[in-house]
JSON list of C-alpha atoms in Angstrom, two decimals:
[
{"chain": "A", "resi": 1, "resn": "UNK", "atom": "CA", "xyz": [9.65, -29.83, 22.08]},
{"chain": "A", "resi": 2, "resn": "UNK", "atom": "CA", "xyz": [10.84, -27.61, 18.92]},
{"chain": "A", "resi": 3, "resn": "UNK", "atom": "CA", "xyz": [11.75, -23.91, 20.22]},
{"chain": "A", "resi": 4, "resn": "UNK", "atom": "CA", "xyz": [9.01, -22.21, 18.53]},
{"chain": "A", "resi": 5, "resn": "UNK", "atom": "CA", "xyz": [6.08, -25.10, 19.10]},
{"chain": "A", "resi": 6, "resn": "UNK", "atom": "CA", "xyz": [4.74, -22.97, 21.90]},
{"chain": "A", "resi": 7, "resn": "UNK", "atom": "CA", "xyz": [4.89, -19.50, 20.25]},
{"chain": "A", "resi": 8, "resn": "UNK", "atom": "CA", "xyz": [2.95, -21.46, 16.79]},
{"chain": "A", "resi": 9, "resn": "UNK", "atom": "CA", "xyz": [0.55, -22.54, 19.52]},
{"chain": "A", "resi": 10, "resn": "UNK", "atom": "CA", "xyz": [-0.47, -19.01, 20.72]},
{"chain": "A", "resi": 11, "resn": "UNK", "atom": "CA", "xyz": [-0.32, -17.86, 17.06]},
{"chain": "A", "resi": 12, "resn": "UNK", "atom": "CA", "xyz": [-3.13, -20.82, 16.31]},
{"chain": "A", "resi": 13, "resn": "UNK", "atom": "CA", "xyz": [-4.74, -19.82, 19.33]},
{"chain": "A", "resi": 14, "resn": "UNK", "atom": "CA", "xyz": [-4.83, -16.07, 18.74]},
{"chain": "A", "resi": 15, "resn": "UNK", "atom": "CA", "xyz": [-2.80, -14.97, 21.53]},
{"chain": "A", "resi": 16, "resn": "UNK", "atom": "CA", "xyz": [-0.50, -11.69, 20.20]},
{"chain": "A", "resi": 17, "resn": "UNK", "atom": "CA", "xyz": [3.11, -12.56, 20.05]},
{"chain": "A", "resi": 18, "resn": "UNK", "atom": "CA", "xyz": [5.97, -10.45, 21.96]},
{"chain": "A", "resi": 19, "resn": "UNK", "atom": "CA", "xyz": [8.65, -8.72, 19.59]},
{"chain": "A", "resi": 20, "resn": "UNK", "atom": "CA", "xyz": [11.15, -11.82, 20.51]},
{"chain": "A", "resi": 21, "resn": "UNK", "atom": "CA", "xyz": [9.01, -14.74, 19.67]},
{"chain": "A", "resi": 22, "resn": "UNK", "atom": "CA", "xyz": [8.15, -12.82, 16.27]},
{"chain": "A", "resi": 23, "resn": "UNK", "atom": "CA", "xyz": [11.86, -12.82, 16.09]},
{"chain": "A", "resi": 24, "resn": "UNK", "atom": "CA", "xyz": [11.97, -16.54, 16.59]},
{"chain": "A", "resi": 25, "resn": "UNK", "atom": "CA", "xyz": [10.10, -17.06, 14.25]},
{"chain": "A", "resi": 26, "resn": "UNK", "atom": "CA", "xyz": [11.89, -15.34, 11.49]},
{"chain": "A", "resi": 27, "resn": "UNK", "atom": "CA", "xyz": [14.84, -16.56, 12.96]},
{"chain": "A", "resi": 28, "resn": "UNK", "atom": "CA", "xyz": [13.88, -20.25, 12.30]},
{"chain": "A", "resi": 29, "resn": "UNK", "atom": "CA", "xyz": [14.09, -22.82, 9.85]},
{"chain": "A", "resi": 30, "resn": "UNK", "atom": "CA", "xyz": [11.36, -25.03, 10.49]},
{"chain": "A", "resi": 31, "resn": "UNK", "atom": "CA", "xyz": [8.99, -23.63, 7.49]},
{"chain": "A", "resi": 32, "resn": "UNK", "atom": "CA", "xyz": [6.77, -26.80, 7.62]},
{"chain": "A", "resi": 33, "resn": "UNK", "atom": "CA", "xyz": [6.00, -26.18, 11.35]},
{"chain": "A", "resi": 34, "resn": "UNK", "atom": "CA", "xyz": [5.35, -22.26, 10.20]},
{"chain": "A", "resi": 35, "resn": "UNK", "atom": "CA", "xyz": [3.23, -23.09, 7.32]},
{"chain": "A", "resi": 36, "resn": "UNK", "atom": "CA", "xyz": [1.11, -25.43, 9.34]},
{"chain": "A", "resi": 37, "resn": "UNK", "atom": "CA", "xyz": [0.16, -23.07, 11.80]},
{"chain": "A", "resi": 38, "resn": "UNK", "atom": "CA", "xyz": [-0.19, -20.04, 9.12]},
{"chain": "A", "resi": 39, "resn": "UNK", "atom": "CA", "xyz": [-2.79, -22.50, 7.52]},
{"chain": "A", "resi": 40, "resn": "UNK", "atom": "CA", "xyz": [-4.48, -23.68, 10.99]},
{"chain": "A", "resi": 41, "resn": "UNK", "atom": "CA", "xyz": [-4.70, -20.02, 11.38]},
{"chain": "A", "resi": 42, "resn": "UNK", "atom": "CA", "xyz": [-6.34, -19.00, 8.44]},
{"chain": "A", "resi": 43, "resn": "UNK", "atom": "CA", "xyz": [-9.07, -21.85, 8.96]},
{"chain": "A", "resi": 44, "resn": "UNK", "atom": "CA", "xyz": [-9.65, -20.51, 12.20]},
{"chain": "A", "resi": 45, "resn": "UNK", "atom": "CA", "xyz": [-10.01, -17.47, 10.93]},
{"chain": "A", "resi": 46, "resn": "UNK", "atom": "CA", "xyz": [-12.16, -18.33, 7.32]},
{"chain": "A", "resi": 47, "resn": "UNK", "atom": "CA", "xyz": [-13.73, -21.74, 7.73]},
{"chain": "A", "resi": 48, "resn": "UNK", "atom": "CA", "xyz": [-15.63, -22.28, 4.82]},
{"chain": "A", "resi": 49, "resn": "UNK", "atom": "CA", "xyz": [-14.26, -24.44, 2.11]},
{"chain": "A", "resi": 50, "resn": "UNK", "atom": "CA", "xyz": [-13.28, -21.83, -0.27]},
{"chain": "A", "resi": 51, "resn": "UNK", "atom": "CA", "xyz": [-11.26, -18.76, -1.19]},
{"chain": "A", "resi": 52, "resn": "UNK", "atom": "CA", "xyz": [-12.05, -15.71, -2.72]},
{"chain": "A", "resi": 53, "resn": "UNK", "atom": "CA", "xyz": [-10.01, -13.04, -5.10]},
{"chain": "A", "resi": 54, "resn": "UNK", "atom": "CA", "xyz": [-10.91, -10.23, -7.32]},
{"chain": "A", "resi": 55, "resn": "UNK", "atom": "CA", "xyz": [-9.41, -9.23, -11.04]},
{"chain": "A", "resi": 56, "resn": "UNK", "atom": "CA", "xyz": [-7.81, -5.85, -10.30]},
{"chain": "A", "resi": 57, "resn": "UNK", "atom": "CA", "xyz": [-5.36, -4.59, -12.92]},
{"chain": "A", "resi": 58, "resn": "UNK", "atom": "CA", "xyz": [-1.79, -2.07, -11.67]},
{"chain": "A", "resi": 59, "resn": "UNK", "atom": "CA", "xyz": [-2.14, 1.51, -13.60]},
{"chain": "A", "resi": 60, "resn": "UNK", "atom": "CA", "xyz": [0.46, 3.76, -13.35]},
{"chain": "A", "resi": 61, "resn": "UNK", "atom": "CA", "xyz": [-0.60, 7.11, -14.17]},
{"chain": "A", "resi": 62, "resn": "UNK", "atom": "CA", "xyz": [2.69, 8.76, -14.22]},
{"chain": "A", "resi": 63, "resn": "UNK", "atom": "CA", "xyz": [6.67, 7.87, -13.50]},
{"chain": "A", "resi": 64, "resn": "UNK", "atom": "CA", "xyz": [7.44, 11.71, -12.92]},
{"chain": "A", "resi": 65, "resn": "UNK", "atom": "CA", "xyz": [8.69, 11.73, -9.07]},
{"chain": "A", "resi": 66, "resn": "UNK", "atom": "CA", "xyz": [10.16, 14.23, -6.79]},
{"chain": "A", "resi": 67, "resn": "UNK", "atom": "CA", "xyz": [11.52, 11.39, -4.03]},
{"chain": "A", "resi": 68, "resn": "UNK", "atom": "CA", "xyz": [14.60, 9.94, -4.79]},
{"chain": "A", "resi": 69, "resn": "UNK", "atom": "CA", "xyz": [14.27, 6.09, -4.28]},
{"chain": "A", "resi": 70, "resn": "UNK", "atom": "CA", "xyz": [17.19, 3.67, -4.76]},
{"chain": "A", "resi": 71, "resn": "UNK", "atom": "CA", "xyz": [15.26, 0.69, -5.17]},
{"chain": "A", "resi": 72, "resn": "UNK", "atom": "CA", "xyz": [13.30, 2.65, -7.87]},
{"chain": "A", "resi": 73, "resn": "UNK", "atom": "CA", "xyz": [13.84, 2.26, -11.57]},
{"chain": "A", "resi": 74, "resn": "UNK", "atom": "CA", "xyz": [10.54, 3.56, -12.60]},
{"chain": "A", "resi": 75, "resn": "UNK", "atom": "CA", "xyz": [10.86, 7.13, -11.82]},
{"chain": "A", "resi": 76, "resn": "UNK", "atom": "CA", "xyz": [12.17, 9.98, -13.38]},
{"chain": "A", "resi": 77, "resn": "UNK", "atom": "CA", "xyz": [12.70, 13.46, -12.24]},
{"chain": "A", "resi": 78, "resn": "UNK", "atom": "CA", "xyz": [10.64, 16.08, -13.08]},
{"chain": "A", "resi": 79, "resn": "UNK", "atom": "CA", "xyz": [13.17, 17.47, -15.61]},
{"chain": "A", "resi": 80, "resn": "UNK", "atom": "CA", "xyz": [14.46, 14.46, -16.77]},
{"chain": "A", "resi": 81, "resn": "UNK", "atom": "CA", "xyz": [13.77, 12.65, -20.28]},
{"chain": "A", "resi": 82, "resn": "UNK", "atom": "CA", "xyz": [11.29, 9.32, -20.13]},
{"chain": "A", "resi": 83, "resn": "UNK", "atom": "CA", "xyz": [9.34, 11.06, -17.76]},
{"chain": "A", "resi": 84, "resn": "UNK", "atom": "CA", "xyz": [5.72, 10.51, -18.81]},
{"chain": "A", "resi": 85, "resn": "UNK", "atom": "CA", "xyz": [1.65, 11.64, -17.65]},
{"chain": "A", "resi": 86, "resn": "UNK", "atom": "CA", "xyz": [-0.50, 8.53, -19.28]},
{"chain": "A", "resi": 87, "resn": "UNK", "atom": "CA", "xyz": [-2.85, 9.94, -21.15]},
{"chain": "A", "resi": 88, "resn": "UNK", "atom": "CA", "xyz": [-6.47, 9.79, -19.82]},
{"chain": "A", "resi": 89, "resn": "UNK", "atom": "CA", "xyz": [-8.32, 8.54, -22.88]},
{"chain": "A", "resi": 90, "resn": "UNK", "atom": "CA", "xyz": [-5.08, 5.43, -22.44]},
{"chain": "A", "resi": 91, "resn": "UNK", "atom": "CA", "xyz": [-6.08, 5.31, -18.92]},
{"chain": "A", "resi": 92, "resn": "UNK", "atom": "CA", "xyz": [-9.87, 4.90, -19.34]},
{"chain": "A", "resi": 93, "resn": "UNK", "atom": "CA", "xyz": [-9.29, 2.28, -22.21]},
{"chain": "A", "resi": 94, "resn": "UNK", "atom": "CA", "xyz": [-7.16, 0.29, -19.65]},
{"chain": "A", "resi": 95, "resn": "UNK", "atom": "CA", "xyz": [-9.67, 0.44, -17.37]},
{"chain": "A", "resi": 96, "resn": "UNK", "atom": "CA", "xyz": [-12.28, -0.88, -19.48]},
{"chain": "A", "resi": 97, "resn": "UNK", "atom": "CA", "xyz": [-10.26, -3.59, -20.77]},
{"chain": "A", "resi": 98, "resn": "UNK", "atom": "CA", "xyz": [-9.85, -4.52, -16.91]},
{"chain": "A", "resi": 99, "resn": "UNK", "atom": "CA", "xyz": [-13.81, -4.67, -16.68]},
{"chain": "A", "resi": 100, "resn": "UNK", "atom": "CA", "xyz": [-14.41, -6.57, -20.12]},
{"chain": "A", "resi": 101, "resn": "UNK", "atom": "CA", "xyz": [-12.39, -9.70, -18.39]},
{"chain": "A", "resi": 102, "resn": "UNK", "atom": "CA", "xyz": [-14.30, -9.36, -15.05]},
{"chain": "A", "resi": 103, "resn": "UNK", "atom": "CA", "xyz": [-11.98, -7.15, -13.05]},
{"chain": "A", "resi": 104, "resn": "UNK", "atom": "CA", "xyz": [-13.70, -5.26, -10.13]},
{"chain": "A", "resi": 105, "resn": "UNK", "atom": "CA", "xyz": [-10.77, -3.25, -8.87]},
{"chain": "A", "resi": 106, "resn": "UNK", "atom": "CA", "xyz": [-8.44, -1.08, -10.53]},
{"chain": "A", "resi": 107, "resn": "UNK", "atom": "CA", "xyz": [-4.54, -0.56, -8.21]},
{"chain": "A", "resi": 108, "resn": "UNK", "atom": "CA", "xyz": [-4.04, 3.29, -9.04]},
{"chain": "A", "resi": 109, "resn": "UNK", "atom": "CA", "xyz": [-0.58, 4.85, -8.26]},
{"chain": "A", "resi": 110, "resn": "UNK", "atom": "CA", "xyz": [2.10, 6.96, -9.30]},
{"chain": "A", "resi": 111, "resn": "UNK", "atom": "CA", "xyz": [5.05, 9.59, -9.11]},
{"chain": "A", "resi": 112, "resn": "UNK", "atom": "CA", "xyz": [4.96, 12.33, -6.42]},
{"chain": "A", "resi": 113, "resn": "UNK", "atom": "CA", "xyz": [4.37, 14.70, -9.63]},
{"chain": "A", "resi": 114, "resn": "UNK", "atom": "CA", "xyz": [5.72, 18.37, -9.00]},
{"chain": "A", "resi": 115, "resn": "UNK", "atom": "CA", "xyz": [2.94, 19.93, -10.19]},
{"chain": "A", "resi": 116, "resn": "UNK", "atom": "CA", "xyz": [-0.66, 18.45, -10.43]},
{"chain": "A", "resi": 117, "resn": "UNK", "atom": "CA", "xyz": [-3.13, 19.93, -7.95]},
{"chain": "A", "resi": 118, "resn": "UNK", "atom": "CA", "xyz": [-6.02, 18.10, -5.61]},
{"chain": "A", "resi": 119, "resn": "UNK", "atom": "CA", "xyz": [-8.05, 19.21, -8.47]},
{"chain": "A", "resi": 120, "resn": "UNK", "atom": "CA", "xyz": [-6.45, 16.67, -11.13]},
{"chain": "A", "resi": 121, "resn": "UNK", "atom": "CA", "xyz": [-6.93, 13.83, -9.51]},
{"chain": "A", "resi": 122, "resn": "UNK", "atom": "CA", "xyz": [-10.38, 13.98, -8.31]},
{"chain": "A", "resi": 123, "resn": "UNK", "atom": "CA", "xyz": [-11.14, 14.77, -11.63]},
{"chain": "A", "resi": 124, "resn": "UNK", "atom": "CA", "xyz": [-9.15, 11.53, -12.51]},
{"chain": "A", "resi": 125, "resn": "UNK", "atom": "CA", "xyz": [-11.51, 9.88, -10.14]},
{"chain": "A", "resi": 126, "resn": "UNK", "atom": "CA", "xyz": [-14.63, 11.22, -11.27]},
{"chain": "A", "resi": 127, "resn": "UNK", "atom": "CA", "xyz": [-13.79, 10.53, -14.67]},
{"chain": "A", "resi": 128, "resn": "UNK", "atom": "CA", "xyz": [-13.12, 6.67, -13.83]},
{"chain": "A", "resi": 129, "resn": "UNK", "atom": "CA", "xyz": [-16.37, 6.48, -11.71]},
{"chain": "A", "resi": 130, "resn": "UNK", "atom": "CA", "xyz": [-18.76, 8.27, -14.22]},
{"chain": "A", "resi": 131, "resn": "UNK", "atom": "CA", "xyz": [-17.97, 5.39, -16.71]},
{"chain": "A", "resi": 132, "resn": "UNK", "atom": "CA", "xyz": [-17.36, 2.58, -14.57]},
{"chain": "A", "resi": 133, "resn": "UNK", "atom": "CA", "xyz": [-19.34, 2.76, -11.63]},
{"chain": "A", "resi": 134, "resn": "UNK", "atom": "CA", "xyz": [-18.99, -0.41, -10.29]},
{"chain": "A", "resi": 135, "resn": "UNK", "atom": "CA", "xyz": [-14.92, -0.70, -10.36]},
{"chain": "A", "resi": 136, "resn": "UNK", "atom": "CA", "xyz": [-13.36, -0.54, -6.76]},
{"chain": "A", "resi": 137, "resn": "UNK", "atom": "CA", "xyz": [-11.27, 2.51, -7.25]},
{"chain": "A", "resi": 138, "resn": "UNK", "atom": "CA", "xyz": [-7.97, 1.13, -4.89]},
{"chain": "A", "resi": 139, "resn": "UNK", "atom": "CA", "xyz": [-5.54, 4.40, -5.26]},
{"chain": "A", "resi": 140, "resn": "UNK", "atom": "CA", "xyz": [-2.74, 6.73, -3.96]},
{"chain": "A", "resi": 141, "resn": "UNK", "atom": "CA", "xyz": [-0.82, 5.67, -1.64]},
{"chain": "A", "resi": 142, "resn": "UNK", "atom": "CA", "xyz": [-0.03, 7.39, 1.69]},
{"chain": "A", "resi": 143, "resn": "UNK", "atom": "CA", "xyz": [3.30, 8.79, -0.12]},
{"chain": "A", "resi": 144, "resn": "UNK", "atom": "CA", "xyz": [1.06, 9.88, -2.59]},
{"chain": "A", "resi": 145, "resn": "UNK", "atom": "CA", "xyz": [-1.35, 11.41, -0.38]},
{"chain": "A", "resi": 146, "resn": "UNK", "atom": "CA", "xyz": [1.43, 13.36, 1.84]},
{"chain": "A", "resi": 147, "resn": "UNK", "atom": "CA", "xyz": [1.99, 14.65, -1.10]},
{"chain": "A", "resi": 148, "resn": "UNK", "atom": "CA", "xyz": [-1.28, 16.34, -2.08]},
{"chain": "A", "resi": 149, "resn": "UNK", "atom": "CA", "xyz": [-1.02, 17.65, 1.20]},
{"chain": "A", "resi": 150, "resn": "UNK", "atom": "CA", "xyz": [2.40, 19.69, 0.79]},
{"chain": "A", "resi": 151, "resn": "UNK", "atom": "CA", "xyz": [1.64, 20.47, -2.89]},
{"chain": "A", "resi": 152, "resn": "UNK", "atom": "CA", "xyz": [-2.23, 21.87, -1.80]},
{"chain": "A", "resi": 153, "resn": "UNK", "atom": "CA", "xyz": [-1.27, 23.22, 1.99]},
{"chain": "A", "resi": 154, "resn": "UNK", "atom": "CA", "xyz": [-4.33, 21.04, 3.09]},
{"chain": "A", "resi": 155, "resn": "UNK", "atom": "CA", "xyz": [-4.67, 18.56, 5.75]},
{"chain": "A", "resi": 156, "resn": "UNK", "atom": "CA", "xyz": [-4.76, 14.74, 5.69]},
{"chain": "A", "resi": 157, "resn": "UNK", "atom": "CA", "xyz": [-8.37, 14.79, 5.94]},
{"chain": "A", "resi": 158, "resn": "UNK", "atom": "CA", "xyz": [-9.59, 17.61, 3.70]},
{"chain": "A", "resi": 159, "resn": "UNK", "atom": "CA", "xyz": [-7.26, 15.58, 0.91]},
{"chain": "A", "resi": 160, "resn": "UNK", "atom": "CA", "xyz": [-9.14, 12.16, 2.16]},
{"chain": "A", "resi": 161, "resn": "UNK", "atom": "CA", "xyz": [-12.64, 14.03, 1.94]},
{"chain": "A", "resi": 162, "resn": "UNK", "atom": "CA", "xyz": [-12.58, 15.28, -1.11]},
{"chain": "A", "resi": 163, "resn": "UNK", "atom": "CA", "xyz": [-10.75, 12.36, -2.69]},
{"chain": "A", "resi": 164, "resn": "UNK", "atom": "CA", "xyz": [-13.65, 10.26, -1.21]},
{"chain": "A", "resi": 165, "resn": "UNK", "atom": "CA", "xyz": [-16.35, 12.47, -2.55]},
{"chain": "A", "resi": 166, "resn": "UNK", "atom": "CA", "xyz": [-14.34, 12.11, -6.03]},
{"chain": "A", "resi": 167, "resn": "UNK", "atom": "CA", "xyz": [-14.77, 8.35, -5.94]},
{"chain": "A", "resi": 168, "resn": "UNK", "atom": "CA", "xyz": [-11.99, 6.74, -4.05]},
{"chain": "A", "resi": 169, "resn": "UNK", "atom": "CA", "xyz": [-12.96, 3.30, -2.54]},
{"chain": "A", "resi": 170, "resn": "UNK", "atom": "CA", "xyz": [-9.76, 2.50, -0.52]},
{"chain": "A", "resi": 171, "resn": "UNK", "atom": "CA", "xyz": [-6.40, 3.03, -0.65]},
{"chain": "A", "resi": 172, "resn": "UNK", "atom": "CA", "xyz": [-2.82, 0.78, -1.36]},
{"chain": "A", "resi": 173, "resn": "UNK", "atom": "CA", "xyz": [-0.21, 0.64, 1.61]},
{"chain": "A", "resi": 174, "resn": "UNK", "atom": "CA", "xyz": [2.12, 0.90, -0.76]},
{"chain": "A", "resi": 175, "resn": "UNK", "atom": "CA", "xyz": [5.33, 3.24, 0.15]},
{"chain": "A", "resi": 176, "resn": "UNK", "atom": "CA", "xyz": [5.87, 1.39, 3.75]},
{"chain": "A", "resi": 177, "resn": "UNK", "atom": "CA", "xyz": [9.26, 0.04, 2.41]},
{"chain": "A", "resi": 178, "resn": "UNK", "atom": "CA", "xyz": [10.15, -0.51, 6.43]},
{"chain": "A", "resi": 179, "resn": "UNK", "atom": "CA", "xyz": [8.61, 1.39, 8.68]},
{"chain": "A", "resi": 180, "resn": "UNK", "atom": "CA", "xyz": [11.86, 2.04, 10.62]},
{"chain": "A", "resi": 181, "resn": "UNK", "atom": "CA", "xyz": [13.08, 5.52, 9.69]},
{"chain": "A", "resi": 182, "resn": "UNK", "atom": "CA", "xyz": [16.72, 4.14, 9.69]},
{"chain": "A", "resi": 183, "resn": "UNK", "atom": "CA", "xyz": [16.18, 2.27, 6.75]},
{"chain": "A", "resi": 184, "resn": "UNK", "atom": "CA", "xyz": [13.44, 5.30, 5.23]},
{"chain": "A", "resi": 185, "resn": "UNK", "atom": "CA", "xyz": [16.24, 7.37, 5.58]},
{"chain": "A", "resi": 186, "resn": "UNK", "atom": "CA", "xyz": [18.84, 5.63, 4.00]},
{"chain": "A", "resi": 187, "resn": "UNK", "atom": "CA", "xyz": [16.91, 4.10, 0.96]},
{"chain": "A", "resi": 188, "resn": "UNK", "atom": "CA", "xyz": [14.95, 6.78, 0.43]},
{"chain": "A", "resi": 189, "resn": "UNK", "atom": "CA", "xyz": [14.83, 11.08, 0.06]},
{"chain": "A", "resi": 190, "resn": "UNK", "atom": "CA", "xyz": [11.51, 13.11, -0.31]},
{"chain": "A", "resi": 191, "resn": "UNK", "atom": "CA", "xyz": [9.40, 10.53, 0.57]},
{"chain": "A", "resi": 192, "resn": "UNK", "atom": "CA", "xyz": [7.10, 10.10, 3.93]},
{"chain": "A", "resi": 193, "resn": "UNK", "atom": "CA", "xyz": [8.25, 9.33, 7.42]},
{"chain": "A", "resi": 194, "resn": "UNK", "atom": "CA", "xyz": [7.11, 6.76, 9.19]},
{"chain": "A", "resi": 195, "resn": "UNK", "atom": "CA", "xyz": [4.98, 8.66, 11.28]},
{"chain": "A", "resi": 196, "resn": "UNK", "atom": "CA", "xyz": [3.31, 10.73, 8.53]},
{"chain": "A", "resi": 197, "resn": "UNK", "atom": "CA", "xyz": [2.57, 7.09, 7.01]},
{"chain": "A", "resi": 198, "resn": "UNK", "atom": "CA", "xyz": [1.41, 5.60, 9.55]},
{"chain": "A", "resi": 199, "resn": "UNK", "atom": "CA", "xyz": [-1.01, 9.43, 10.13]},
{"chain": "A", "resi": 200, "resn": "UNK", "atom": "CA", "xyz": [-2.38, 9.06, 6.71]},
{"chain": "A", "resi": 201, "resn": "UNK", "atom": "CA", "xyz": [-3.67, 5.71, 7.77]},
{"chain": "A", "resi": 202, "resn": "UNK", "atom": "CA", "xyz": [-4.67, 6.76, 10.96]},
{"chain": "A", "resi": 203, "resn": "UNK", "atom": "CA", "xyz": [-7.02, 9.23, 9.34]},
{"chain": "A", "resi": 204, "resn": "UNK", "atom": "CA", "xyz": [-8.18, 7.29, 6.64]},
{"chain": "A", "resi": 205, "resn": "UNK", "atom": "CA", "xyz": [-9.17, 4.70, 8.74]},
{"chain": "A", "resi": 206, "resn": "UNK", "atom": "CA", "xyz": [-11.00, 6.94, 11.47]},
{"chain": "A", "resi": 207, "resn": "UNK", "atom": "CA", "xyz": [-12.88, 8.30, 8.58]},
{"chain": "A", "resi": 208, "resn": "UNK", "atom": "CA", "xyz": [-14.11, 4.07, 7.81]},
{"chain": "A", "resi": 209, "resn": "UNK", "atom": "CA", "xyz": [-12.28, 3.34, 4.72]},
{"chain": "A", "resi": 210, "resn": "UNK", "atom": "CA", "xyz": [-10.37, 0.69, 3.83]},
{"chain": "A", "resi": 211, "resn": "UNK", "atom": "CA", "xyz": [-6.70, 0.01, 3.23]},
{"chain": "A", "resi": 212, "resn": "UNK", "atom": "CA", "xyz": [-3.90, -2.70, 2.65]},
{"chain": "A", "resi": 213, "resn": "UNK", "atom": "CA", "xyz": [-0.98, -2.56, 4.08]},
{"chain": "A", "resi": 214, "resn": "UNK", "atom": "CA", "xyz": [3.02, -3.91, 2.58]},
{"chain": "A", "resi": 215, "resn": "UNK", "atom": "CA", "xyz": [6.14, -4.76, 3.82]},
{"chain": "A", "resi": 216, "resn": "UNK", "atom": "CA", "xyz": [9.60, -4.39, 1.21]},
{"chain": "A", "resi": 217, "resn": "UNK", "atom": "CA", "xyz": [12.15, -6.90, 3.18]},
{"chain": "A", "resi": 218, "resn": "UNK", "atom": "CA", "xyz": [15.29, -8.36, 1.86]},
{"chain": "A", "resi": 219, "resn": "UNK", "atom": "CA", "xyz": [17.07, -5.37, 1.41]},
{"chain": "A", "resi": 220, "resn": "UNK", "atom": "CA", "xyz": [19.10, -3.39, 4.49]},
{"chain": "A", "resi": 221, "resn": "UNK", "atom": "CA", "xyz": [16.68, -3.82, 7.04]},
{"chain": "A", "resi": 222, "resn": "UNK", "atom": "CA", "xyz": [17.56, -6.52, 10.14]},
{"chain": "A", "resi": 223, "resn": "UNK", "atom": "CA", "xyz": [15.31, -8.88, 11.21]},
{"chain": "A", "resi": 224, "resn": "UNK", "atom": "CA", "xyz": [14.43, -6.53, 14.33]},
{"chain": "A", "resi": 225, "resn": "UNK", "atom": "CA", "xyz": [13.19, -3.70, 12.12]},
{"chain": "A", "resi": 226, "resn": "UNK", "atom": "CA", "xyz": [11.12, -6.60, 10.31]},
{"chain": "A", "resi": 227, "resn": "UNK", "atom": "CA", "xyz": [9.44, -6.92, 13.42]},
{"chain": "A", "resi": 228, "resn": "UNK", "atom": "CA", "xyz": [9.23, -3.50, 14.48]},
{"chain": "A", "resi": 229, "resn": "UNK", "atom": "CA", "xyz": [7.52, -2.99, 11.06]},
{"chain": "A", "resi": 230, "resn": "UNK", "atom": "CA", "xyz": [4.87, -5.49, 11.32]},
{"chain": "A", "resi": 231, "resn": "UNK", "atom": "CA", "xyz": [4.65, -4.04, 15.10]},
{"chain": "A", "resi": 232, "resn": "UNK", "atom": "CA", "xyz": [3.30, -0.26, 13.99]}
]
């Protein structure tokens, strides 16, 4: 019997995997074996003979940044030249070109800009969902929302209220990187811990939104703190 039959088996099955068979798993070759049971899985999971997806479109609204990322080539400081706000009336008509080709979500994210309030970005919201009510506002990302928190002295939640009240539908998981503050702390400066990422979620998600969730790998992370991440 192949090493990791059994631990594909409890996948298929639905059984949670320990931290070592995970690591087995990344650990082996046998990608056929693995993509059989991711697909046995998903069945299980969503048996009816199709798929879904939605047109969503990736708007930046700024590449000013206080963190200091060194995977990061679209940020610039807050004094530095090439830093840049998109301009709402830009923003809007990207959005609207997004909806004239059947998109239903719009990916909003940015810089950890130095000096925008709350304020701003609800009105960003509100300005989006007074002209396209029907677009899936997906935006800020926990580093993002941290953020607002430091830069307003609010809490999680008050910044998650009123961002909700402003139109936001859910929210990216982007800025996990790892979720190992080892790695956090060497790839990255002024950005969220893993605990205050993992918080922002927590809150968001008592409060019944709706989030996604990413992984960066391939970089200085081992294959334990792969598993650890998918683990939190």
């Amino acid at each position: 019997m192949n090493s990791i039959t059994h631990i594909l088996e409890k996948s298929v099955a639905g059984e949670r995997l320990t931290f070592d068979e995970g690591l087995a798993l990344l650990q082996s070759h046998d990608l056929v074996a693995i993509g059989k049971a991711a697909n046995a899985v998903t069945t299980r999971l969503h048996p009816e003979p199709y798929r879904t997806y939605n047109i969503d479109r990736n708007i930046n609204y700024t590449n000013i940044c206080t963190a200091v990322c060194d995977f990061c080539a679209f940020y610039r400081g807050p004094k530095e030249e090439g830093g840049w706000v998109l301009p709402r009336e830009e923003l809007l008509k990207k959005v609207e070109e997004t909806v004239a080709l059947g998109g239903d979500q719009i990916l909003m994210q940015g810089g950890l800009h130095h000096e925008y309030k709350l304020e701003w970005y609800e009105e960003l919201l509100q300005d989006i969902r007074s002209r396209f009510p029907t677009v899936n506002l997906h935006a800020f990302s926990p580093p993002e929302l941290f953020h607002f928190t430091k830069l307003n002295g609010l809490s999680i939640k008050d910044v998650l209220q009123r961002l909700k009240a402003a139109g936001l539908g859910s929210i990216p998981g982007g800025g996990a990187e790892i979720l190992v503050d080892r790695v956090r702390d060497e790839m990255t400066r002024g950005k969220v811990s893993t605990d205050d990422w993992l918080e922002v979620m927590r809150v968001w998600h008592e409060m019944g939104g709706h989030s996604s969730a990413t992984m960066m790998f391939g970089h200085i992370e081992t294959l334990e703190e792969r598993i650890e991440h998918l683990e939190r």
